[in-house]
PDB file of C-alpha atoms in Angstrom:
ATOM      1  CA  MET F  51       0.000   0.000   0.000  1.00  0.00           C
ATOM      2  CA  LEU F  52       1.371   3.407  -0.957  1.00  0.00           C
ATOM      3  CA  PRO F  53       2.087   5.642   2.032  1.00  0.00           C
ATOM      4  CA  ASP F  54       0.527   8.903   0.879  1.00  0.00           C
ATOM      5  CA  ARG F  55       1.642  11.391   3.522  1.00  0.00           C
ATOM      6  CA  GLU F  56       1.459  15.090   3.021  1.00  0.00           C
ATOM      7  CA  VAL F  57       4.801  16.746   3.768  1.00  0.00           C
ATOM      8  CA  ALA F  58       5.629  20.360   2.900  1.00  0.00           C
ATOM      9  CA  GLY F  59       2.306  20.725   1.107  1.00  0.00           C
ATOM     10  CA  LEU F  60       2.843  17.792  -1.247  1.00  0.00           C
ATOM     11  CA  LYS F  61       1.671  14.182  -1.110  1.00  0.00           C
ATOM     12  CA  CYS F  62       3.902  11.177  -1.726  1.00  0.00           C
ATOM     13  CA  SER F  63       1.775  10.253  -4.762  1.00  0.00           C
ATOM     14  CA  GLU F  64       2.535  13.670  -6.298  1.00  0.00           C
ATOM     15  CA  VAL F  65       6.256  13.101  -5.782  1.00  0.00           C
ATOM     16  CA  LEU F  66       5.944   9.703  -7.431  1.00  0.00           C
ATOM     17  CA  GLU F  67       4.131  11.268 -10.382  1.00  0.00           C
ATOM     18  CA  HIS F  68       6.911  13.781 -11.083  1.00  0.00           C
ATOM     19  CA  LEU F  69       9.979  11.726 -10.258  1.00  0.00           C
ATOM     20  CA  SER F  70      11.229  11.264 -13.835  1.00  0.00           C
ATOM     21  CA  SER F  71      10.658  14.888 -14.741  1.00  0.00           C
ATOM     22  CA  TYR F  72      12.524  15.844 -11.585  1.00  0.00           C
ATOM     23  CA  PHE F  73      15.538  13.709 -12.485  1.00  0.00           C
ATOM     24  CA  ASP F  74      15.449  14.892 -16.103  1.00  0.00           C
ATOM     25  CA  GLY F  75      15.555  18.513 -14.919  1.00  0.00           C
ATOM     26  CA  GLU F  76      12.246  19.329 -16.602  1.00  0.00           C
ATOM     27  CA  LEU F  77      10.292  20.791 -13.697  1.00  0.00           C
ATOM     28  CA  GLU F  78       9.734  24.464 -13.142  1.00  0.00           C
ATOM     29  CA  ARG F  79      11.609  25.889 -10.155  1.00  0.00           C
ATOM     30  CA  GLU F  80       8.593  26.094  -7.822  1.00  0.00           C
ATOM     31  CA  ARG F  81       7.563  22.461  -8.223  1.00  0.00           C
ATOM     32  CA  ARG F  82      11.158  21.323  -7.966  1.00  0.00           C
ATOM     33  CA  ALA F  83      11.566  23.169  -4.659  1.00  0.00           C
ATOM     34  CA  LYS F  84       8.329  21.642  -3.331  1.00  0.00           C
ATOM     35  CA  ILE F  85       9.507  18.142  -4.182  1.00  0.00           C
ATOM     36  CA  GLU F  86      12.863  18.743  -2.516  1.00  0.00           C
ATOM     37  CA  ALA F  87      11.118  20.056   0.616  1.00  0.00           C
ATOM     38  CA  HIS F  88       8.855  16.996   0.698  1.00  0.00           C
ATOM     39  CA  VAL F  89      11.720  14.558   0.189  1.00  0.00           C
ATOM     40  CA  SER F  90      13.845  16.139   2.897  1.00  0.00           C
ATOM     41  CA  GLY F  91      10.998  15.479   5.369  1.00  0.00           C
ATOM     42  CA  CYS F  92       9.859  12.082   4.057  1.00  0.00           C
ATOM     43  CA  ASP F  93      12.164   9.095   4.460  1.00  0.00           C
ATOM     44  CA  VAL F  94       9.950   6.916   2.229  1.00  0.00           C
ATOM     45  CA  CYS F  95      10.285   9.281  -0.749  1.00  0.00           C
ATOM     46  CA  ALA F  96      13.962   9.951  -0.024  1.00  0.00           C
ATOM     47  CA  ARG F  97      14.701   6.216  -0.026  1.00  0.00           C
ATOM     48  CA  PHE F  98      12.621   5.452  -3.108  1.00  0.00           C
ATOM     49  CA  GLY F  99      13.888   8.509  -4.991  1.00  0.00           C
ATOM     50  CA  GLY F 100      17.494   7.459  -4.423  1.00  0.00           C
ATOM     51  CA  ARG F 101      16.761   3.917  -5.474  1.00  0.00           C
ATOM     52  CA  PHE F 102      14.850   5.038  -8.571  1.00  0.00           C
ATOM     53  CA  ALA F 103      17.698   7.354  -9.619  1.00  0.00           C
ATOM     54  CA  ASP F 104      20.225   4.534  -9.109  1.00  0.00           C
ATOM     55  CA  ALA F 105      18.116   2.210 -11.261  1.00  0.00           C
ATOM     56  CA  VAL F 106      17.787   4.756 -14.080  1.00  0.00           C
ATOM     57  CA  LYS F 107      21.521   5.533 -14.061  1.00  0.00           C
ATOM     58  CA  ALA F 108      22.497   1.863 -13.885  1.00  0.00           C
ATOM     59  CA  LEU F 109      20.290   1.093 -16.890  1.00  0.00           C
ATOM     60  CA  GLN F 110      21.785   3.983 -18.819  1.00  0.00           C
ATOM     61  CA  ARG F 111      25.348   2.774 -18.094  1.00  0.00           C
ATOM     62  CA  THR F 112      24.462  -0.801 -18.978  1.00  0.00           C
ATOM     63  CA  LEU F 113      22.800   0.105 -22.282  1.00  0.00           C
ATOM     64  CA  GLU F 114      25.737   2.299 -23.252  1.00  0.00           C
ATOM     65  CA  ALA F 115      28.187  -0.490 -22.460  1.00  0.00           C
ATOM     66  CA  ARG F 116      26.099  -3.022 -24.373  1.00  0.00           C
ATOM     67  CA  THR F 117      25.939  -0.850 -27.448  1.00  0.00           C
ATOM     68  CA  GLU F 118      29.664  -0.636 -27.998  1.00  0.00           C
ATOM     69  CA  VAL F 119      29.892  -1.429 -31.661  1.00  0.00           C
ATOM     70  CA  ASP F 120      31.223  -4.746 -32.779  1.00  0.00           C
ATOM     71  CA  ALA F 121      33.476  -4.222 -35.808  1.00  0.00           C
ATOM     72  CA  GLY F 122      31.835  -7.235 -37.471  1.00  0.00           C
ATOM     73  CA  VAL F 123      28.429  -5.512 -37.420  1.00  0.00           C
ATOM     74  CA  LEU F 124      29.797  -2.515 -39.297  1.00  0.00           C
ATOM     75  CA  GLU F 125      31.762  -4.684 -41.694  1.00  0.00           C
ATOM     76  CA  ARG F 126      28.633  -6.660 -42.586  1.00  0.00           C
ATOM     77  CA  LEU F 127      26.737  -3.391 -43.030  1.00  0.00           C
ATOM     78  CA  ARG F 128      29.372  -2.151 -45.512  1.00  0.00           C
ATOM     79  CA  ARG F 129      29.322  -5.471 -47.330  1.00  0.00           C
ATOM     80  CA  ARG F 130      25.557  -5.424 -47.756  1.00  0.00           C
ATOM     81  CA  LEU F 131      25.499  -1.799 -48.834  1.00  0.00           C
ATOM     82  CA  GLY F 132      28.290  -2.548 -51.299  1.00  0.00           C
ATOM     83  CA  ALA F 133      26.316  -5.460 -52.722  1.00  0.00           C
ATOM     84  CA  GLU F 134      22.948  -3.709 -52.996  1.00  0.00           C
ATOM     85  CA  LEU F 135      23.678  -0.105 -53.975  1.00  0.00           C
TER      86      LEU F 135
ATOM     87  CA  MET H 140      27.488  15.137 -61.276  1.00  0.00           C
ATOM     88  CA  ALA H 141      27.776  15.724 -57.548  1.00  0.00           C
ATOM     89  CA  HIS H 142      31.052  16.591 -55.923  1.00  0.00           C
ATOM     90  CA  LEU H 143      32.376  16.229 -52.411  1.00  0.00           C
ATOM     91  CA  PRO H 144      34.678  18.999 -51.230  1.00  0.00           C
ATOM     92  CA  ALA H 145      38.376  18.267 -50.696  1.00  0.00           C
ATOM     93  CA  GLU H 146      39.195  15.630 -48.131  1.00  0.00           C
ATOM     94  CA  GLY H 147      38.980  16.973 -44.594  1.00  0.00           C
ATOM     95  CA  ALA H 148      36.177  19.410 -45.370  1.00  0.00           C
ATOM     96  CA  VAL H 149      33.059  18.813 -43.319  1.00  0.00           C
ATOM     97  CA  ASN H 150      29.740  18.483 -45.124  1.00  0.00           C
ATOM     98  CA  SER H 151      26.490  19.083 -43.301  1.00  0.00           C
ATOM     99  CA  ASP H 152      24.038  16.204 -43.247  1.00  0.00           C
ATOM    100  CA  VAL H 153      21.716  18.199 -45.494  1.00  0.00           C
ATOM    101  CA  GLU H 154      24.480  18.619 -48.069  1.00  0.00           C
ATOM    102  CA  LEU H 155      25.415  14.963 -47.866  1.00  0.00           C
ATOM    103  CA  LEU H 156      21.829  13.802 -48.334  1.00  0.00           C
ATOM    104  CA  ALA H 157      21.413  16.111 -51.321  1.00  0.00           C
ATOM    105  CA  LEU H 158      24.445  14.425 -52.882  1.00  0.00           C
ATOM    106  CA  VAL H 159      23.180  10.970 -51.894  1.00  0.00           C
ATOM    107  CA  ALA H 160      19.846  11.759 -53.587  1.00  0.00           C
ATOM    108  CA  ARG H 161      21.833  12.216 -56.807  1.00  0.00           C
ATOM    109  CA  GLY H 162      23.516   8.857 -56.367  1.00  0.00           C
ATOM    110  CA  ASP H 163      26.812   9.945 -54.816  1.00  0.00           C
ATOM    111  CA  ARG H 164      28.254   6.885 -53.104  1.00  0.00           C
ATOM    112  CA  ALA H 165      31.181   8.726 -51.498  1.00  0.00           C
ATOM    113  CA  ALA H 166      28.722  11.092 -49.832  1.00  0.00           C
ATOM    114  CA  PHE H 167      26.691   8.119 -48.681  1.00  0.00           C
ATOM    115  CA  GLU H 168      29.759   6.461 -47.162  1.00  0.00           C
ATOM    116  CA  GLN H 169      30.450   9.638 -45.230  1.00  0.00           C
ATOM    117  CA  PHE H 170      26.827   9.782 -44.093  1.00  0.00           C
ATOM    118  CA  VAL H 171      26.897   6.131 -42.983  1.00  0.00           C
ATOM    119  CA  SER H 172      30.141   6.637 -41.031  1.00  0.00           C
ATOM    120  CA  ARG H 173      28.661   9.592 -39.246  1.00  0.00           C
ATOM    121  CA  HIS H 174      25.472   7.876 -38.090  1.00  0.00           C
ATOM    122  CA  GLU H 175      26.022   4.107 -38.012  1.00  0.00           C
ATOM    123  CA  VAL H 176      26.898   3.967 -34.306  1.00  0.00           C
ATOM    124  CA  ALA H 177      23.855   6.008 -33.244  1.00  0.00           C
ATOM    125  CA  VAL H 178      21.509   3.880 -35.350  1.00  0.00           C
ATOM    126  CA  TRP H 179      23.089   0.693 -34.024  1.00  0.00           C
ATOM    127  CA  ARG H 180      22.636   1.822 -30.438  1.00  0.00           C
ATOM    128  CA  VAL H 181      18.947   2.416 -30.966  1.00  0.00           C
ATOM    129  CA  VAL H 182      18.136  -0.740 -32.910  1.00  0.00           C
ATOM    130  CA  GLN H 183      20.177  -2.941 -30.591  1.00  0.00           C
ATOM    131  CA  ALA H 184      18.383  -1.587 -27.541  1.00  0.00           C
ATOM    132  CA  LEU H 185      14.971  -2.068 -29.172  1.00  0.00           C
ATOM    133  CA  GLU H 186      15.574  -5.496 -30.650  1.00  0.00           C
ATOM    134  CA  ASP H 187      16.770  -8.426 -28.490  1.00  0.00           C
ATOM    135  CA  ASP H 188      17.686 -10.683 -31.353  1.00  0.00           C
ATOM    136  CA  PRO H 189      21.157  -9.703 -32.649  1.00  0.00           C
ATOM    137  CA  THR H 190      20.445 -10.986 -36.158  1.00  0.00           C
ATOM    138  CA  ARG H 191      17.216  -9.001 -36.414  1.00  0.00           C
ATOM    139  CA  ALA H 192      18.971  -5.942 -34.981  1.00  0.00           C
ATOM    140  CA  GLU H 193      21.594  -6.197 -37.718  1.00  0.00           C
ATOM    141  CA  ASP H 194      18.884  -6.610 -40.343  1.00  0.00           C
ATOM    142  CA  ALA H 195      17.209  -3.459 -39.057  1.00  0.00           C
ATOM    143  CA  LEU H 196      20.529  -1.570 -39.172  1.00  0.00           C
ATOM    144  CA  GLN H 197      21.155  -2.628 -42.758  1.00  0.00           C
ATOM    145  CA  GLU H 198      17.560  -1.993 -43.861  1.00  0.00           C
ATOM    146  CA  THR H 199      17.744   1.479 -42.333  1.00  0.00           C
ATOM    147  CA  PHE H 200      20.721   2.539 -44.424  1.00  0.00           C
ATOM    148  CA  LEU H 201      19.397   0.885 -47.575  1.00  0.00           C
ATOM    149  CA  ALA H 202      16.147   2.814 -47.087  1.00  0.00           C
ATOM    150  CA  ALA H 203      18.138   6.008 -46.474  1.00  0.00           C
ATOM    151  CA  TRP H 204      19.963   5.504 -49.770  1.00  0.00           C
ATOM    152  CA  ARG H 205      16.710   4.892 -51.648  1.00  0.00           C
ATOM    153  CA  ASN H 206      14.782   7.718 -49.988  1.00  0.00           C
ATOM    154  CA  ALA H 207      17.410  10.438 -49.581  1.00  0.00           C
ATOM    155  CA  ALA H 208      15.483  12.616 -52.034  1.00  0.00           C
ATOM    156  CA  SER H 209      12.520  12.634 -49.651  1.00  0.00           C
ATOM    157  CA  PHE H 210      14.573  14.299 -46.884  1.00  0.00           C
ATOM    158  CA  ARG H 211      13.326  17.866 -46.641  1.00  0.00           C
ATOM    159  CA  GLY H 212      15.503  19.113 -43.790  1.00  0.00           C
ATOM    160  CA  GLU H 213      12.501  19.865 -41.570  1.00  0.00           C
ATOM    161  CA  GLU H 214      14.066  17.691 -38.863  1.00  0.00           C
ATOM    162  CA  SER H 215      17.691  16.699 -38.261  1.00  0.00           C
ATOM    163  CA  ALA H 216      19.086  13.984 -40.502  1.00  0.00           C
ATOM    164  CA  ARG H 217      19.782  11.976 -37.340  1.00  0.00           C
ATOM    165  CA  ALA H 218      16.109  12.136 -36.341  1.00  0.00           C
ATOM    166  CA  TRP H 219      15.059  11.264 -39.913  1.00  0.00           C
ATOM    167  CA  LEU H 220      17.374   8.256 -39.929  1.00  0.00           C
ATOM    168  CA  LEU H 221      16.271   7.087 -36.491  1.00  0.00           C
ATOM    169  CA  SER H 222      12.643   7.254 -37.597  1.00  0.00           C
ATOM    170  CA  ILE H 223      13.518   4.933 -40.501  1.00  0.00           C
ATOM    171  CA  ALA H 224      15.254   2.620 -38.003  1.00  0.00           C
ATOM    172  CA  ARG H 225      12.199   2.740 -35.771  1.00  0.00           C
ATOM    173  CA  HIS H 226       9.966   1.581 -38.631  1.00  0.00           C
ATOM    174  CA  ALA H 227      12.402  -1.227 -39.444  1.00  0.00           C
ATOM    175  CA  VAL H 228      12.390  -2.503 -35.843  1.00  0.00           C
ATOM    176  CA  PHE H 229       8.680  -2.099 -35.211  1.00  0.00           C
ATOM    177  CA  ARG H 230       7.779  -3.741 -38.507  1.00  0.00           C
ATOM    178  CA  GLN H 231       9.539  -6.848 -37.188  1.00  0.00           C
ATOM    179  CA  HIS H 232       7.840  -6.540 -33.797  1.00  0.00           C
ATOM    180  CA  ARG H 233       4.379  -6.243 -35.346  1.00  0.00           C
ATOM    181  CA  LYS H 234       4.968  -9.453 -37.244  1.00  0.00           C
ATOM    182  CA  ARG H 235       5.704 -11.300 -33.996  1.00  0.00           C
ATOM    183  CA  SER H 236       3.438  -9.822 -31.353  1.00  0.00           C
ATOM    184  CA  GLY H 237      -0.267  -9.469 -30.992  1.00  0.00           C
ATOM    185  CA  GLU H 238      -0.454  -9.225 -27.210  1.00  0.00           C
ATOM    186  CA  PRO H 239      -2.185  -6.171 -25.738  1.00  0.00           C
ATOM    187  CA  GLU H 240      -0.151  -4.091 -23.346  1.00  0.00           C
ATOM    188  CA  HIS H 241      -1.076  -4.060 -19.635  1.00  0.00           C
ATOM    189  CA  VAL H 242      -1.455  -0.492 -18.362  1.00  0.00           C
ATOM    190  CA  GLY H 243      -1.131  -0.275 -14.573  1.00  0.00           C
ATOM    191  CA  SER H 244      -1.848   2.800 -12.461  1.00  0.00           C
ATOM    192  CA  LEU H 245       1.088   4.911 -11.362  1.00  0.00           C
ATOM    193  CA  THR H 246       0.532   3.808  -7.754  1.00  0.00           C
ATOM    194  CA  GLU H 247       0.523   0.165  -8.822  1.00  0.00           C
ATOM    195  CA  LEU H 248       3.758   0.659 -10.755  1.00  0.00           C
ATOM    196  CA  GLY H 249       5.339   2.602  -7.888  1.00  0.00           C
ATOM    197  CA  CYS H 250       4.520  -0.096  -5.339  1.00  0.00           C
ATOM    198  CA  ALA H 251       5.878  -2.803  -7.660  1.00  0.00           C
ATOM    199  CA  ALA H 252       9.062  -0.744  -7.934  1.00  0.00           C
ATOM    200  CA  GLY H 253       9.375  -0.681  -4.130  1.00  0.00           C
ATOM    201  CA  PHE H 254       7.809   2.661  -3.243  1.00  0.00           C
ATOM    202  CA  GLY H 255       7.019   2.489   0.472  1.00  0.00           C
ATOM    203  CA  ALA H 256       8.762  -0.855   0.923  1.00  0.00           C
ATOM    204  CA  GLU H 257      11.659  -1.507   3.266  1.00  0.00           C
ATOM    205  CA  PRO H 258      14.927  -2.146   1.442  1.00  0.00           C
ATOM    206  CA  THR H 259      15.777  -5.831   1.523  1.00  0.00           C
ATOM    207  CA  VAL H 260      19.087  -5.910  -0.348  1.00  0.00           C
ATOM    208  CA  ASP H 261      21.862  -3.427  -0.958  1.00  0.00           C
ATOM    209  CA  PRO H 262      20.521  -1.730  -4.093  1.00  0.00           C
ATOM    210  CA  MET H 263      23.907  -0.923  -5.567  1.00  0.00           C
ATOM    211  CA  ASP H 264      25.072  -4.534  -5.303  1.00  0.00           C
ATOM    212  CA  ALA H 265      22.037  -5.623  -7.276  1.00  0.00           C
ATOM    213  CA  LEU H 266      22.055  -2.712  -9.704  1.00  0.00           C
ATOM    214  CA  GLU H 267      25.604  -3.408 -10.757  1.00  0.00           C
ATOM    215  CA  ARG H 268      24.633  -6.799 -12.017  1.00  0.00           C
ATOM    216  CA  ARG H 269      24.540  -6.283 -15.733  1.00  0.00           C
ATOM    217  CA  ASP H 270      22.541  -9.369 -16.610  1.00  0.00           C
ATOM    218  CA  GLN H 271      19.816  -8.533 -14.118  1.00  0.00           C
ATOM    219  CA  ILE H 272      19.536  -5.050 -15.514  1.00  0.00           C
ATOM    220  CA  LEU H 273      19.304  -6.234 -19.096  1.00  0.00           C
ATOM    221  CA  ARG H 274      16.781  -8.905 -18.161  1.00  0.00           C
ATOM    222  CA  ALA H 275      14.598  -6.295 -16.461  1.00  0.00           C
ATOM    223  CA  PHE H 276      14.905  -3.979 -19.474  1.00  0.00           C
ATOM    224  CA  GLU H 277      14.085  -6.723 -21.951  1.00  0.00           C
ATOM    225  CA  ARG H 278      10.844  -7.484 -20.136  1.00  0.00           C
ATOM    226  CA  LEU H 279       9.536  -4.034 -21.115  1.00  0.00           C
ATOM    227  CA  SER H 280       7.311  -3.587 -24.153  1.00  0.00           C
ATOM    228  CA  PRO H 281       8.994  -2.257 -27.325  1.00  0.00           C
ATOM    229  CA  GLU H 282       7.237   1.094 -26.813  1.00  0.00           C
ATOM    230  CA  ASP H 283       8.533   1.376 -23.240  1.00  0.00           C
ATOM    231  CA  ARG H 284      12.032   0.455 -24.298  1.00  0.00           C
ATOM    232  CA  GLU H 285      11.861   2.972 -27.077  1.00  0.00           C
ATOM    233  CA  ALA H 286      10.952   5.799 -24.688  1.00  0.00           C
ATOM    234  CA  ILE H 287      13.981   4.969 -22.526  1.00  0.00           C
ATOM    235  CA  VAL H 288      16.355   4.505 -25.430  1.00  0.00           C
ATOM    236  CA  LEU H 289      15.403   7.752 -27.120  1.00  0.00           C
ATOM    237  CA  ARG H 290      16.086   9.758 -23.988  1.00  0.00           C
ATOM    238  CA  ASP H 291      18.815   7.849 -22.165  1.00  0.00           C
ATOM    239  CA  VAL H 292      20.787   6.344 -25.055  1.00  0.00           C
ATOM    240  CA  ALA H 293      20.102   8.502 -28.127  1.00  0.00           C
ATOM    241  CA  GLU H 294      19.941  11.547 -25.816  1.00  0.00           C
ATOM    242  CA  LEU H 295      17.064  13.204 -27.669  1.00  0.00           C
ATOM    243  CA  SER H 296      15.117  15.950 -25.905  1.00  0.00           C
ATOM    244  CA  ALA H 297      11.558  15.231 -24.759  1.00  0.00           C
ATOM    245  CA  GLU H 298      10.263  17.247 -27.736  1.00  0.00           C
ATOM    246  CA  GLU H 299      12.452  15.360 -30.237  1.00  0.00           C
ATOM    247  CA  ALA H 300      11.562  11.985 -28.735  1.00  0.00           C
ATOM    248  CA  ALA H 301       7.839  12.814 -28.829  1.00  0.00           C
ATOM    249  CA  ARG H 302       8.017  13.913 -32.480  1.00  0.00           C
ATOM    250  CA  PHE H 303      10.031  10.820 -33.319  1.00  0.00           C
ATOM    251  CA  ALA H 304       7.494   8.493 -31.675  1.00  0.00           C
ATOM    252  CA  GLY H 305       4.560  10.405 -33.192  1.00  0.00           C
ATOM    253  CA  THR H 306       3.062  11.405 -29.857  1.00  0.00           C
ATOM    254  CA  SER H 307       2.618  14.476 -27.647  1.00  0.00           C
ATOM    255  CA  VAL H 308       5.356  15.616 -25.269  1.00  0.00           C
ATOM    256  CA  ALA H 309       3.076  14.907 -22.284  1.00  0.00           C
ATOM    257  CA  ALA H 310       2.308  11.395 -23.551  1.00  0.00           C
ATOM    258  CA  HIS H 311       5.986  10.726 -24.149  1.00  0.00           C
ATOM    259  CA  LYS H 312       6.947  11.878 -20.650  1.00  0.00           C
ATOM    260  CA  SER H 313       4.226   9.731 -19.134  1.00  0.00           C
ATOM    261  CA  ARG H 314       5.413   6.742 -21.170  1.00  0.00           C
ATOM    262  CA  LEU H 315       9.017   7.320 -20.100  1.00  0.00           C
ATOM    263  CA  HIS H 316       8.154   7.588 -16.411  1.00  0.00           C
ATOM    264  CA  ARG H 317       5.977   4.490 -16.446  1.00  0.00           C
ATOM    265  CA  ALA H 318       8.653   2.592 -18.374  1.00  0.00           C
ATOM    266  CA  ARG H 319      11.292   3.514 -15.786  1.00  0.00           C
ATOM    267  CA  LEU H 320       8.987   2.492 -12.936  1.00  0.00           C
ATOM    268  CA  LYS H 321       8.218  -0.817 -14.640  1.00  0.00           C
ATOM    269  CA  PHE H 322      11.938  -1.372 -15.167  1.00  0.00           C
ATOM    270  CA  ALA H 323      12.625  -0.663 -11.471  1.00  0.00           C
ATOM    271  CA  GLY H 324       9.785  -3.056 -10.592  1.00  0.00           C
ATOM    272  CA  HIS H 325      11.171  -5.836 -12.797  1.00  0.00           C
ATOM    273  CA  LEU H 326      14.617  -5.281 -11.305  1.00  0.00           C
ATOM    274  CA  ARG H 327      13.228  -5.455  -7.790  1.00  0.00           C
ATOM    275  CA  GLY H 328      11.303  -8.636  -8.606  1.00  0.00           C
ATOM    276  CA  ASP H 329      14.477 -10.184  -9.957  1.00  0.00           C
ATOM    277  CA  GLU H 330      16.415  -9.221  -6.826  1.00  0.00           C
ATOM    278  CA  HIS H 331      13.782 -10.837  -4.627  1.00  0.00           C
ATOM    279  CA  VAL H 332      13.971 -14.053  -6.608  1.00  0.00           C
ATOM    280  CA  ALA H 333      17.790 -14.022  -6.637  1.00  0.00           C
TER     281      ALA H 333
END
């Protein structure tokens, strides 16, 4: 069950709703400040927010590492383009 | 006859595609070199099967060669190319999948991702496990993966990603947030099983 406490004029569910926009730096200053005030007084949101940010960053690092380009992939691309153009 | 400037000169993508539209292979090679890694990153993240990912990569550049004349410069060449790649990947997905997507509420997704739950394992220990992360990512729908890849791998802005996916900025942001929550939920589920 979601703990939906109101802290600093904002509910936990509202923090949850804006978490990605917060981490992507897309919130206007006022909402950003409200979220930060809520999180500093809510251990549930502080814990989940940290965990969510870690998960997003870990995925980003993993996808970047996975997409290092194998030379064979590019060689086969050149070969096919050479054959079909 | 089209001409490339002297070696070392930098052509814009618009100039290159204009040359490609007239059949200039040297310009096309330059265009491919410039964008092949970005296209590969996107198709590989959207398509699990390495063979199909390679097919999509190759089909993308073949389509770019054939359709260069249709590029109008209203968007960046990178965005144009990625939209071709998107069609190549999703055409393959449509052939294979007919399952409807489950849409949970934000609260449901948050709880599944551990919102309000006590931590049971050291999150960083689990998060560093590459296979777990990829497994959790691969359980997402193609549309969810796409939202993440466009922003976190291709590094498009929310506006560019929305235009690319043919949706509104608000819908894209909602998709991205839900996708990240689902990913965190899958990762958490995996940790609990491990």
